[in-house]
Amino acid sequence: MKAIKGISKDLDHTKTKFLQKYGSTEKTVDAQFEEYREKIETMHKSLVMIQKDVLKLDEGIKEISLPLITLSESVSVFYDDERAPDDGKKFRGAVLMFDELVRTYMEQQKQLYSSLEESILVLMGLKKRIQTRDAVLLDCDKWKTTVIKLTAKPNKDAVKLAEAEKKYEEFKTLHANTNEEVLAELKKANELQVNQFISLYNSLITSQGRVFAGAADAFQKIMDPSIPVSAISRTPSEEQPSDAPKKGLGIKSGFNTLRKLKG
């Protein structure tokens, strides 16, 4: 019975939306609420975009690290055969330093990705709250329209107008309360989420900077004959690169969108 009642309510709301579209039913618009609705929608889309691009970022970094490990082994063997072992050890050391940086980066990505996932879930919950608020508003506008029509053209049955007025007042009060609650939640969420991800973005850039700046430093040392092998050689705790989950944050455009939402 509940399922049938729910379907009936959905159909009623669909009908109301249709009539509103063609001006046959009153439509209440709260400019402030719509502003924050748009911000939350944009934020959700941006975070989902970041979530998808995260995999591309980490896969790309791993695709650099893994072949380099294999290449460094081959180079070491080649230079050992050519009796210039130091050159091979230098390259091997630089690659292992880069791999170590990548491992650390991947571990840091876990925390960032966890925060991203949590925020997406929060926004999805808010979108459901918005749907609940919208449903109440549709009922409010429907009964408001009924009251207006019955007042303009009184029905022989005076009870209908009284019932419509009662229903309208009920939904009007319910909407006022629901709208206020949800709007407060949207404002709070917008402020918290934007601030949180600006912080996470800055943390991410720092992590990426360490990876690539460290890699550049290691490989530049290979070219300097005055730098001894010991300065860049590494003995990794594990020969295989880290198999940490491919998760993290790395798309600047998405965070730029979030910054704009704060305004």
PDB file of C-alpha atoms in Angstrom:
ATOM      1  CA  MET A   1       0.000   0.000   0.000  1.00  0.00           C
ATOM      2  CA  LYS A   2       2.849   2.369   0.858  1.00  0.00           C
ATOM      3  CA  ALA A   3       4.424   1.744  -2.540  1.00  0.00           C
ATOM      4  CA  ILE A   4       1.163   2.492  -4.345  1.00  0.00           C
ATOM      5  CA  LYS A   5       0.669   5.635  -2.261  1.00  0.00           C
ATOM      6  CA  GLY A   6       4.208   6.746  -3.083  1.00  0.00           C
ATOM      7  CA  ILE A   7       3.681   6.228  -6.818  1.00  0.00           C
ATOM      8  CA  SER A   8       0.410   8.150  -6.653  1.00  0.00           C
ATOM      9  CA  LYS A   9       2.168  11.029  -4.880  1.00  0.00           C
ATOM     10  CA  ASP A  10       4.944  11.085  -7.481  1.00  0.00           C
ATOM     11  CA  LEU A  11       2.396  11.212 -10.298  1.00  0.00           C
ATOM     12  CA  ASP A  12       0.588  14.046  -8.539  1.00  0.00           C
ATOM     13  CA  HIS A  13       3.843  16.011  -8.229  1.00  0.00           C
ATOM     14  CA  THR A  14       4.662  15.352 -11.887  1.00  0.00           C
ATOM     15  CA  LYS A  15       1.250  16.703 -12.854  1.00  0.00           C
ATOM     16  CA  THR A  16       1.795  19.813 -10.714  1.00  0.00           C
ATOM     17  CA  LYS A  17       5.182  20.458 -12.338  1.00  0.00           C
ATOM     18  CA  PHE A  18       3.615  20.095 -15.770  1.00  0.00           C
ATOM     19  CA  LEU A  19       0.850  22.593 -14.928  1.00  0.00           C
ATOM     20  CA  GLN A  20       3.415  25.001 -13.450  1.00  0.00           C
ATOM     21  CA  LYS A  21       5.411  24.842 -16.654  1.00  0.00           C
ATOM     22  CA  TYR A  22       2.402  26.098 -18.624  1.00  0.00           C
ATOM     23  CA  GLY A  23       1.289  28.613 -16.009  1.00  0.00           C
ATOM     24  CA  SER A  24      -1.839  26.760 -14.901  1.00  0.00           C
ATOM     25  CA  THR A  25      -0.594  26.326 -11.329  1.00  0.00           C
ATOM     26  CA  GLU A  26       1.083  28.759  -8.960  1.00  0.00           C
ATOM     27  CA  LYS A  27       4.861  28.402  -8.653  1.00  0.00           C
ATOM     28  CA  THR A  28       6.735  29.764  -5.643  1.00  0.00           C
ATOM     29  CA  VAL A  29      10.399  30.659  -6.246  1.00  0.00           C
ATOM     30  CA  ASP A  30      12.805  31.349  -3.388  1.00  0.00           C
ATOM     31  CA  ALA A  31      15.763  33.169  -4.973  1.00  0.00           C
ATOM     32  CA  GLN A  32      18.098  32.583  -2.037  1.00  0.00           C
ATOM     33  CA  PHE A  33      17.286  28.887  -1.867  1.00  0.00           C
ATOM     34  CA  GLU A  34      17.805  28.502  -5.622  1.00  0.00           C
ATOM     35  CA  GLU A  35      21.195  30.202  -5.327  1.00  0.00           C
ATOM     36  CA  TYR A  36      22.396  27.653  -2.773  1.00  0.00           C
ATOM     37  CA  ARG A  37      20.757  24.777  -4.622  1.00  0.00           C
ATOM     38  CA  GLU A  38      22.851  25.686  -7.673  1.00  0.00           C
ATOM     39  CA  LYS A  39      25.998  25.926  -5.561  1.00  0.00           C
ATOM     40  CA  ILE A  40      25.449  22.470  -4.084  1.00  0.00           C
ATOM     41  CA  GLU A  41      24.662  20.990  -7.514  1.00  0.00           C
ATOM     42  CA  THR A  42      27.806  22.524  -9.002  1.00  0.00           C
ATOM     43  CA  MET A  43      29.904  21.369  -6.060  1.00  0.00           C
ATOM     44  CA  HIS A  44      28.595  17.818  -6.359  1.00  0.00           C
ATOM     45  CA  LYS A  45      29.316  17.685 -10.098  1.00  0.00           C
ATOM     46  CA  SER A  46      32.824  19.081  -9.514  1.00  0.00           C
ATOM     47  CA  LEU A  47      33.657  16.521  -6.848  1.00  0.00           C
ATOM     48  CA  VAL A  48      32.375  13.635  -8.951  1.00  0.00           C
ATOM     49  CA  MET A  49      34.544  14.909 -11.809  1.00  0.00           C
ATOM     50  CA  ILE A  50      37.561  15.049  -9.492  1.00  0.00           C
ATOM     51  CA  GLN A  51      36.808  11.550  -8.228  1.00  0.00           C
ATOM     52  CA  LYS A  52      36.878  10.154 -11.773  1.00  0.00           C
ATOM     53  CA  ASP A  53      40.025  12.017 -12.762  1.00  0.00           C
ATOM     54  CA  VAL A  54      41.801  10.873  -9.609  1.00  0.00           C
ATOM     55  CA  LEU A  55      42.218   7.414 -11.080  1.00  0.00           C
ATOM     56  CA  LYS A  56      43.773   8.855 -14.227  1.00  0.00           C
ATOM     57  CA  LEU A  57      46.244  10.855 -12.158  1.00  0.00           C
ATOM     58  CA  ASP A  58      47.447   7.957 -10.024  1.00  0.00           C
ATOM     59  CA  GLU A  59      47.505   5.532 -12.923  1.00  0.00           C
ATOM     60  CA  GLY A  60      49.684   8.006 -14.796  1.00  0.00           C
ATOM     61  CA  ILE A  61      52.143   8.327 -11.917  1.00  0.00           C
ATOM     62  CA  LYS A  62      52.321   4.569 -11.497  1.00  0.00           C
ATOM     63  CA  GLU A  63      52.794   4.105 -15.223  1.00  0.00           C
ATOM     64  CA  ILE A  64      55.913   6.250 -14.922  1.00  0.00           C
ATOM     65  CA  SER A  65      57.254   4.482 -11.853  1.00  0.00           C
ATOM     66  CA  LEU A  66      56.795   0.831 -12.855  1.00  0.00           C
ATOM     67  CA  PRO A  67      58.622   0.913 -16.236  1.00  0.00           C
ATOM     68  CA  LEU A  68      61.439   2.937 -14.677  1.00  0.00           C
ATOM     69  CA  ILE A  69      62.085   0.174 -12.139  1.00  0.00           C
ATOM     70  CA  THR A  70      62.446  -2.381 -14.937  1.00  0.00           C
ATOM     71  CA  LEU A  71      64.554  -0.005 -17.027  1.00  0.00           C
ATOM     72  CA  SER A  72      66.892   0.700 -14.111  1.00  0.00           C
ATOM     73  CA  GLU A  73      67.532  -3.027 -13.701  1.00  0.00           C
ATOM     74  CA  SER A  74      68.424  -3.344 -17.379  1.00  0.00           C
ATOM     75  CA  VAL A  75      70.665  -0.278 -17.255  1.00  0.00           C
ATOM     76  CA  SER A  76      72.457  -1.605 -14.190  1.00  0.00           C
ATOM     77  CA  VAL A  77      73.160  -4.900 -15.952  1.00  0.00           C
ATOM     78  CA  PHE A  78      74.373  -3.082 -19.075  1.00  0.00           C
ATOM     79  CA  TYR A  79      76.767  -0.846 -17.185  1.00  0.00           C
ATOM     80  CA  ASP A  80      78.046  -3.740 -15.106  1.00  0.00           C
ATOM     81  CA  ASP A  81      78.891  -5.582 -18.336  1.00  0.00           C
ATOM     82  CA  GLU A  82      80.591  -2.465 -19.718  1.00  0.00           C
ATOM     83  CA  ARG A  83      82.661  -2.072 -16.548  1.00  0.00           C
ATOM     84  CA  ALA A  84      81.118   1.265 -15.582  1.00  0.00           C
ATOM     85  CA  PRO A  85      79.031   0.110 -12.603  1.00  0.00           C
ATOM     86  CA  ASP A  86      78.774   3.540 -10.980  1.00  0.00           C
ATOM     87  CA  ASP A  87      76.681   4.958 -13.806  1.00  0.00           C
ATOM     88  CA  GLY A  88      74.246   2.065 -13.568  1.00  0.00           C
ATOM     89  CA  LYS A  89      74.045   2.387  -9.790  1.00  0.00           C
ATOM     90  CA  LYS A  90      73.357   6.105 -10.075  1.00  0.00           C
ATOM     91  CA  PHE A  91      70.433   5.566 -12.421  1.00  0.00           C
ATOM     92  CA  ARG A  92      69.134   2.716 -10.287  1.00  0.00           C
ATOM     93  CA  GLY A  93      69.415   4.894  -7.187  1.00  0.00           C
ATOM     94  CA  ALA A  94      67.548   7.788  -8.800  1.00  0.00           C
ATOM     95  CA  VAL A  95      64.735   5.489  -9.896  1.00  0.00           C
ATOM     96  CA  LEU A  96      64.410   3.964  -6.436  1.00  0.00           C
ATOM     97  CA  MET A  97      64.300   7.451  -4.911  1.00  0.00           C
ATOM     98  CA  PHE A  98      61.458   8.337  -7.284  1.00  0.00           C
ATOM     99  CA  ASP A  99      59.657   5.099  -6.457  1.00  0.00           C
ATOM    100  CA  GLU A 100      59.989   5.874  -2.751  1.00  0.00           C
ATOM    101  CA  LEU A 101      58.447   9.304  -3.320  1.00  0.00           C
ATOM    102  CA  VAL A 102      55.586   7.719  -5.268  1.00  0.00           C
ATOM    103  CA  ARG A 103      54.894   5.276  -2.439  1.00  0.00           C
ATOM    104  CA  THR A 104      54.663   8.101   0.082  1.00  0.00           C
ATOM    105  CA  TYR A 105      52.410  10.055  -2.261  1.00  0.00           C
ATOM    106  CA  MET A 106      50.055   7.099  -2.723  1.00  0.00           C
ATOM    107  CA  GLU A 107      49.730   6.649   1.028  1.00  0.00           C
ATOM    108  CA  GLN A 108      48.837  10.322   1.426  1.00  0.00           C
ATOM    109  CA  GLN A 109      46.270   9.970  -1.334  1.00  0.00           C
ATOM    110  CA  LYS A 110      44.271   7.493   0.765  1.00  0.00           C
ATOM    111  CA  GLN A 111      43.368  10.162   3.312  1.00  0.00           C
ATOM    112  CA  LEU A 112      42.540  12.725   0.648  1.00  0.00           C
ATOM    113  CA  TYR A 113      40.360  10.296  -1.265  1.00  0.00           C
ATOM    114  CA  SER A 114      38.542   9.267   1.913  1.00  0.00           C
ATOM    115  CA  SER A 115      37.656  12.902   2.578  1.00  0.00           C
ATOM    116  CA  LEU A 116      36.497  13.312  -1.011  1.00  0.00           C
ATOM    117  CA  GLU A 117      34.236  10.258  -0.800  1.00  0.00           C
ATOM    118  CA  GLU A 118      32.777  11.453   2.493  1.00  0.00           C
ATOM    119  CA  SER A 119      31.963  14.874   1.063  1.00  0.00           C
ATOM    120  CA  ILE A 120      30.248  13.383  -1.984  1.00  0.00           C
ATOM    121  CA  LEU A 121      28.052  11.293   0.312  1.00  0.00           C
ATOM    122  CA  VAL A 122      27.192  14.390   2.360  1.00  0.00           C
ATOM    123  CA  LEU A 123      26.168  16.268  -0.792  1.00  0.00           C
ATOM    124  CA  MET A 124      24.077  13.332  -1.998  1.00  0.00           C
ATOM    125  CA  GLY A 125      22.275  13.414   1.346  1.00  0.00           C
ATOM    126  CA  LEU A 126      21.647  17.133   0.931  1.00  0.00           C
ATOM    127  CA  LYS A 127      20.200  16.576  -2.537  1.00  0.00           C
ATOM    128  CA  LYS A 128      17.688  14.160  -1.005  1.00  0.00           C
ATOM    129  CA  ARG A 129      16.789  16.798   1.569  1.00  0.00           C
ATOM    130  CA  ILE A 130      16.238  19.264  -1.275  1.00  0.00           C
ATOM    131  CA  GLN A 131      13.921  16.765  -2.975  1.00  0.00           C
ATOM    132  CA  THR A 132      11.883  16.471   0.230  1.00  0.00           C
ATOM    133  CA  ARG A 133      11.618  20.254   0.482  1.00  0.00           C
ATOM    134  CA  ASP A 134      10.606  20.523  -3.188  1.00  0.00           C
ATOM    135  CA  ALA A 135       7.877  17.920  -2.734  1.00  0.00           C
ATOM    136  CA  VAL A 136       6.360  19.914   0.137  1.00  0.00           C
ATOM    137  CA  LEU A 137       6.502  23.098  -1.936  1.00  0.00           C
ATOM    138  CA  LEU A 138       4.701  21.410  -4.840  1.00  0.00           C
ATOM    139  CA  ASP A 139       1.864  20.413  -2.506  1.00  0.00           C
ATOM    140  CA  CYS A 140       1.779  23.925  -1.102  1.00  0.00           C
ATOM    141  CA  ASP A 141       1.527  25.504  -4.563  1.00  0.00           C
ATOM    142  CA  LYS A 142      -1.109  22.989  -5.658  1.00  0.00           C
ATOM    143  CA  TRP A 143      -3.428  23.824  -2.757  1.00  0.00           C
ATOM    144  CA  LYS A 144      -2.713  27.530  -3.105  1.00  0.00           C
ATOM    145  CA  THR A 145      -3.880  27.331  -6.720  1.00  0.00           C
ATOM    146  CA  THR A 146      -6.983  25.400  -5.666  1.00  0.00           C
ATOM    147  CA  VAL A 147      -7.859  28.090  -3.099  1.00  0.00           C
ATOM    148  CA  ILE A 148      -7.417  30.860  -5.682  1.00  0.00           C
ATOM    149  CA  LYS A 149      -9.615  29.092  -8.240  1.00  0.00           C
ATOM    150  CA  LEU A 150     -12.353  28.252  -5.741  1.00  0.00           C
ATOM    151  CA  THR A 151     -12.329  31.819  -4.444  1.00  0.00           C
ATOM    152  CA  ALA A 152     -12.591  33.245  -7.963  1.00  0.00           C
ATOM    153  CA  LYS A 153     -15.370  30.849  -8.940  1.00  0.00           C
ATOM    154  CA  PRO A 154     -17.116  29.633  -5.782  1.00  0.00           C
ATOM    155  CA  ASN A 155     -18.266  26.019  -5.851  1.00  0.00           C
ATOM    156  CA  LYS A 156     -21.768  25.081  -4.790  1.00  0.00           C
ATOM    157  CA  ASP A 157     -20.122  22.924  -2.149  1.00  0.00           C
ATOM    158  CA  ALA A 158     -18.632  25.507   0.268  1.00  0.00           C
ATOM    159  CA  VAL A 159     -16.869  22.727   2.142  1.00  0.00           C
ATOM    160  CA  LYS A 160     -14.391  22.304  -0.725  1.00  0.00           C
ATOM    161  CA  LEU A 161     -13.002  25.806  -0.260  1.00  0.00           C
ATOM    162  CA  ALA A 162     -12.703  25.322   3.489  1.00  0.00           C
ATOM    163  CA  GLU A 163     -10.861  22.020   2.979  1.00  0.00           C
ATOM    164  CA  ALA A 164      -8.551  23.553   0.375  1.00  0.00           C
ATOM    165  CA  GLU A 165      -7.730  26.485   2.672  1.00  0.00           C
ATOM    166  CA  LYS A 166      -6.957  24.080   5.507  1.00  0.00           C
ATOM    167  CA  LYS A 167      -4.672  21.993   3.302  1.00  0.00           C
ATOM    168  CA  TYR A 168      -2.935  25.089   1.982  1.00  0.00           C
ATOM    169  CA  GLU A 169      -2.235  26.425   5.490  1.00  0.00           C
ATOM    170  CA  GLU A 170      -0.875  23.029   6.558  1.00  0.00           C
ATOM    171  CA  PHE A 171       1.542  22.775   3.651  1.00  0.00           C
ATOM    172  CA  LYS A 172       2.412  26.475   3.861  1.00  0.00           C
ATOM    173  CA  THR A 173       3.557  26.041   7.455  1.00  0.00           C
ATOM    174  CA  LEU A 174       5.330  22.767   6.682  1.00  0.00           C
ATOM    175  CA  HIS A 175       7.122  24.354   3.737  1.00  0.00           C
ATOM    176  CA  ALA A 176       8.214  27.384   5.761  1.00  0.00           C
ATOM    177  CA  ASN A 177       9.791  25.129   8.389  1.00  0.00           C
ATOM    178  CA  THR A 178      11.334  22.672   5.921  1.00  0.00           C
ATOM    179  CA  ASN A 179      12.670  25.429   3.679  1.00  0.00           C
ATOM    180  CA  GLU A 180      14.336  27.180   6.612  1.00  0.00           C
ATOM    181  CA  GLU A 181      15.951  23.964   7.861  1.00  0.00           C
ATOM    182  CA  VAL A 182      17.243  22.825   4.481  1.00  0.00           C
ATOM    183  CA  LEU A 183      18.500  26.289   3.514  1.00  0.00           C
ATOM    184  CA  ALA A 184      20.502  26.450   6.752  1.00  0.00           C
ATOM    185  CA  GLU A 185      21.986  23.027   5.946  1.00  0.00           C
ATOM    186  CA  LEU A 186      22.925  24.137   2.424  1.00  0.00           C
ATOM    187  CA  LYS A 187      24.632  27.292   3.662  1.00  0.00           C
ATOM    188  CA  LYS A 188      26.606  25.392   6.274  1.00  0.00           C
ATOM    189  CA  ALA A 189      27.571  22.615   3.878  1.00  0.00           C
ATOM    190  CA  ASN A 190      28.680  25.077   1.204  1.00  0.00           C
ATOM    191  CA  GLU A 191      31.004  26.884   3.615  1.00  0.00           C
ATOM    192  CA  LEU A 192      32.429  23.723   5.180  1.00  0.00           C
ATOM    193  CA  GLN A 193      32.959  21.795   1.953  1.00  0.00           C
ATOM    194  CA  VAL A 194      34.636  24.651   0.112  1.00  0.00           C
ATOM    195  CA  ASN A 195      36.991  25.400   3.014  1.00  0.00           C
ATOM    196  CA  GLN A 196      37.807  21.719   3.466  1.00  0.00           C
ATOM    197  CA  PHE A 197      38.684  21.129  -0.150  1.00  0.00           C
ATOM    198  CA  ILE A 198      40.731  24.258  -0.538  1.00  0.00           C
ATOM    199  CA  SER A 199      42.811  22.868   2.325  1.00  0.00           C
ATOM    200  CA  LEU A 200      42.976  19.425   0.726  1.00  0.00           C
ATOM    201  CA  TYR A 201      43.888  20.941  -2.617  1.00  0.00           C
ATOM    202  CA  ASN A 202      46.813  22.819  -1.066  1.00  0.00           C
ATOM    203  CA  SER A 203      47.934  19.623   0.639  1.00  0.00           C
ATOM    204  CA  LEU A 204      47.747  17.761  -2.648  1.00  0.00           C
ATOM    205  CA  ILE A 205      49.817  20.320  -4.515  1.00  0.00           C
ATOM    206  CA  THR A 206      52.472  20.070  -1.807  1.00  0.00           C
ATOM    207  CA  SER A 207      52.522  16.270  -2.152  1.00  0.00           C
ATOM    208  CA  GLN A 208      52.749  16.408  -5.928  1.00  0.00           C
ATOM    209  CA  GLY A 209      55.486  18.998  -5.659  1.00  0.00           C
ATOM    210  CA  ARG A 210      57.545  16.675  -3.475  1.00  0.00           C
ATOM    211  CA  VAL A 211      57.198  13.826  -5.953  1.00  0.00           C
ATOM    212  CA  PHE A 212      58.220  15.718  -9.070  1.00  0.00           C
ATOM    213  CA  ALA A 213      60.732  18.076  -7.477  1.00  0.00           C
ATOM    214  CA  GLY A 214      62.360  15.113  -5.737  1.00  0.00           C
ATOM    215  CA  ALA A 215      62.443  13.137  -8.977  1.00  0.00           C
ATOM    216  CA  ALA A 216      63.968  16.064 -10.861  1.00  0.00           C
ATOM    217  CA  ASP A 217      66.640  16.489  -8.181  1.00  0.00           C
ATOM    218  CA  ALA A 218      67.530  12.790  -8.235  1.00  0.00           C
ATOM    219  CA  PHE A 219      67.818  12.560 -12.013  1.00  0.00           C
ATOM    220  CA  GLN A 220      69.793  15.812 -12.290  1.00  0.00           C
ATOM    221  CA  LYS A 221      72.402  14.318  -9.976  1.00  0.00           C
ATOM    222  CA  ILE A 222      72.972  11.528 -12.494  1.00  0.00           C
ATOM    223  CA  MET A 223      74.310  14.112 -14.939  1.00  0.00           C
ATOM    224  CA  ASP A 224      76.821  15.522 -12.459  1.00  0.00           C
ATOM    225  CA  PRO A 225      79.973  13.350 -12.413  1.00  0.00           C
ATOM    226  CA  SER A 226      81.182  15.076  -9.242  1.00  0.00           C
ATOM    227  CA  ILE A 227      78.289  13.608  -7.223  1.00  0.00           C
ATOM    228  CA  PRO A 228      79.168  10.167  -5.825  1.00  0.00           C
ATOM    229  CA  VAL A 229      76.929   7.120  -6.114  1.00  0.00           C
ATOM    230  CA  SER A 230      76.323   7.169  -2.358  1.00  0.00           C
ATOM    231  CA  ALA A 231      74.510  10.532  -2.681  1.00  0.00           C
ATOM    232  CA  ILE A 232      71.655   9.030  -4.648  1.00  0.00           C
ATOM    233  CA  SER A 233      71.823   5.293  -4.049  1.00  0.00           C
ATOM    234  CA  ARG A 234      68.937   3.719  -2.172  1.00  0.00           C
ATOM    235  CA  THR A 235      68.239   0.284  -0.759  1.00  0.00           C
ATOM    236  CA  PRO A 236      64.472  -0.056  -0.925  1.00  0.00           C
ATOM    237  CA  SER A 237      62.607  -1.929   1.806  1.00  0.00           C
ATOM    238  CA  GLU A 238      60.687  -3.641  -0.981  1.00  0.00           C
ATOM    239  CA  GLU A 239      61.830  -4.261  -4.525  1.00  0.00           C
ATOM    240  CA  GLN A 240      58.302  -4.060  -5.867  1.00  0.00           C
ATOM    241  CA  PRO A 241      56.609  -0.641  -6.144  1.00  0.00           C
ATOM    242  CA  SER A 242      53.794   0.087  -3.744  1.00  0.00           C
ATOM    243  CA  ASP A 243      50.459  -1.475  -4.684  1.00  0.00           C
ATOM    244  CA  ALA A 244      48.456   1.088  -2.738  1.00  0.00           C
ATOM    245  CA  PRO A 245      44.956   1.779  -4.094  1.00  0.00           C
ATOM    246  CA  LYS A 246      44.868   4.138  -7.030  1.00  0.00           C
ATOM    247  CA  LYS A 247      43.133   6.910  -5.185  1.00  0.00           C
ATOM    248  CA  GLY A 248      43.789  10.591  -4.599  1.00  0.00           C
ATOM    249  CA  LEU A 249      43.103  14.097  -5.809  1.00  0.00           C
ATOM    250  CA  GLY A 250      44.792  15.865  -8.662  1.00  0.00           C
ATOM    251  CA  ILE A 251      42.567  17.936 -10.904  1.00  0.00           C
ATOM    252  CA  LYS A 252      43.049  21.650 -10.372  1.00  0.00           C
ATOM    253  CA  SER A 253      40.047  22.727 -12.444  1.00  0.00           C
ATOM    254  CA  GLY A 254      37.642  20.984 -10.111  1.00  0.00           C
ATOM    255  CA  PHE A 255      39.029  22.784  -7.091  1.00  0.00           C
ATOM    256  CA  ASN A 256      38.921  26.106  -8.905  1.00  0.00           C
ATOM    257  CA  THR A 257      35.192  25.526  -9.355  1.00  0.00           C
ATOM    258  CA  LEU A 258      34.845  24.871  -5.637  1.00  0.00           C
ATOM    259  CA  ARG A 259      36.647  28.106  -4.829  1.00  0.00           C
ATOM    260  CA  LYS A 260      34.132  30.066  -6.890  1.00  0.00           C
ATOM    261  CA  LEU A 261      31.254  28.511  -4.945  1.00  0.00           C
ATOM    262  CA  LYS A 262      32.466  30.148  -1.754  1.00  0.00           C
ATOM    263  CA  GLY A 263      31.674  33.612  -3.124  1.00  0.00           C
TER     264      GLY A 263
END
